[in-house]
């Protein structure tokens, strides 16, 4: 080696030496490849088969990172993560609330503007850099390395309460193996020979009573913890055991689980759709759902909620998307994957909405018929006591076979004649539309409205078992992605056995999750759902977008994608990443902050004496806890920026450099007898100068350039002329 190189000068130094690739190669003499020992493991002059001279054409296989067994496993994992409980109980509610079919228009527009582009961005950086969320953003922009840490913390918060919902589903699943279903009727209290209906149940309904009293045994306020609910504690333990078994072997175990957990919900949804369409009133529910209220599209609130739903439906910012993608080969077509998974997610939401409104239409008809019967009995009583004249009843009406139309006609006549004293009669209008407009979401839909509808199904236990087994699988798919978003960055940073890490994470999460299985636990679930993810994740994603589009550079990133995919992505993505998506996310953050400031912070408490919910404001300690969730989740962003800006810790620099210590000097001093090119390029990713390929000039979204083969085994153009500019690489 020439004596004036930095490596030779510091050969006997105790200090770590950072050499750019250009420094290492600039003064080296041409190599005699026939005598290379490094690349072939042979002594000088030895011979070997020709294929040994050619490096492995698959650099992905050299970094030791696990990989998906096949493309189907990967797609099912992404689908299982993105398609979750929100598709079943959140999307239908938003459709019902925000104009029915008209809501699909802003949702689809925002899916194109922010959903698919940002989903594609996360898939691309994960696949190219082959690291979890922390490693990826340390490479892209070390000062914004807190993005990955915040993402991991949000995953932790969400995983804590999300698995509680799976625990509730497990409890209902096992309760479904009996006939009649335990929530079909109100319990009877017996006092000697006297039998009375449970007052709390009589004031509400059988399904509502079973949810709040038999399942949660809920307290009347968040201040009263009430102690642990042992039934929910056992259910939560089972839920965490299931999650641990699914992720304990990493993608080797979770990939197999996804074959069932991702596909089974579609089987159940199709079965429910077919069965639901055969029920009386199903068409009324679906027609109500898809009847567009176009005036709703002019309301900003509709667009904000559509953007939020798009955002969370695809799992953006959680780290699970990046983690799953990091196990792909670098030349995988992640653009196709982004489009496919986004379309599947959208279609699944539509399918779930059809099922929900078919069943709710059936329930609405049942409730409307019950209303007609109850009020007809009132009218008969008024007729018998002389309060109402029999002349008010149209002659064609038969009380023994009273239809909704007949009742509506009779109701209208009585209301017109008895205008002054009508309110004292206490008659209800019994309008089907009013029943259909009773919007329910979340646990209210899954554990109250839907369960009540299933009690009227022939063979109701079978359908109940299927429904809650579907919820378990939907939740499990999302939890696998959430846990992968937590464990992958940790495994990338520390040499820990994944089995030990997964078990430790599940044990810690179960212990922390005991907060949610107290008798007041449902109130904490609501708090975490409202505060722990919304604003922090939106900030995380906009910083992801800015770090790639504005700090690293959109043109440079587009070039990386071309090198990786073999084709240049559409110019559409250039403008979305650079301008449109950041603008939409800024508006979403502003609207979220305004809503938090305007809306009172509180929860719906269950009042046992009234058999109903009542809104209550959070006490000061609970309000402080709610806002601390936002602060803690976002705190890594400024902390990491400060400590790296002032060089208080290593910045995980993304510059092209190779670090050497004294123990490696003797090997490197023999570079004259080694193949430098293969020595540099055959490094593992953890040792490699940069995760990104060398760049050629890029002319912008509409530019063209000559393609150059970058395959290490066949390239005749090394591109070392570009290596000397470290800022050109991630």
mmCIF file of C-alpha atoms in Angstrom, residues 14 35 95 464 578:
data_model
loop_
_atom_site.group_PDB
_atom_site.id
_atom_site.type_symbol
_atom_site.label_atom_id
_atom_site.label_comp_id
_atom_site.label_asym_id
_atom_site.label_seq_id
_atom_site.Cartn_x
_atom_site.Cartn_y
_atom_site.Cartn_z
ATOM 1 C CA UNK A 14 -5.305 3.606 18.946
ATOM 2 C CA UNK A 35 -3.930 -13.737 -6.876
ATOM 3 C CA UNK A 95 -70.421 6.583 6.156
ATOM 4 C CA UNK A 464 -72.138 -15.141 17.142
ATOM 5 C CA UNK A 578 -43.256 17.183 -2.463
#
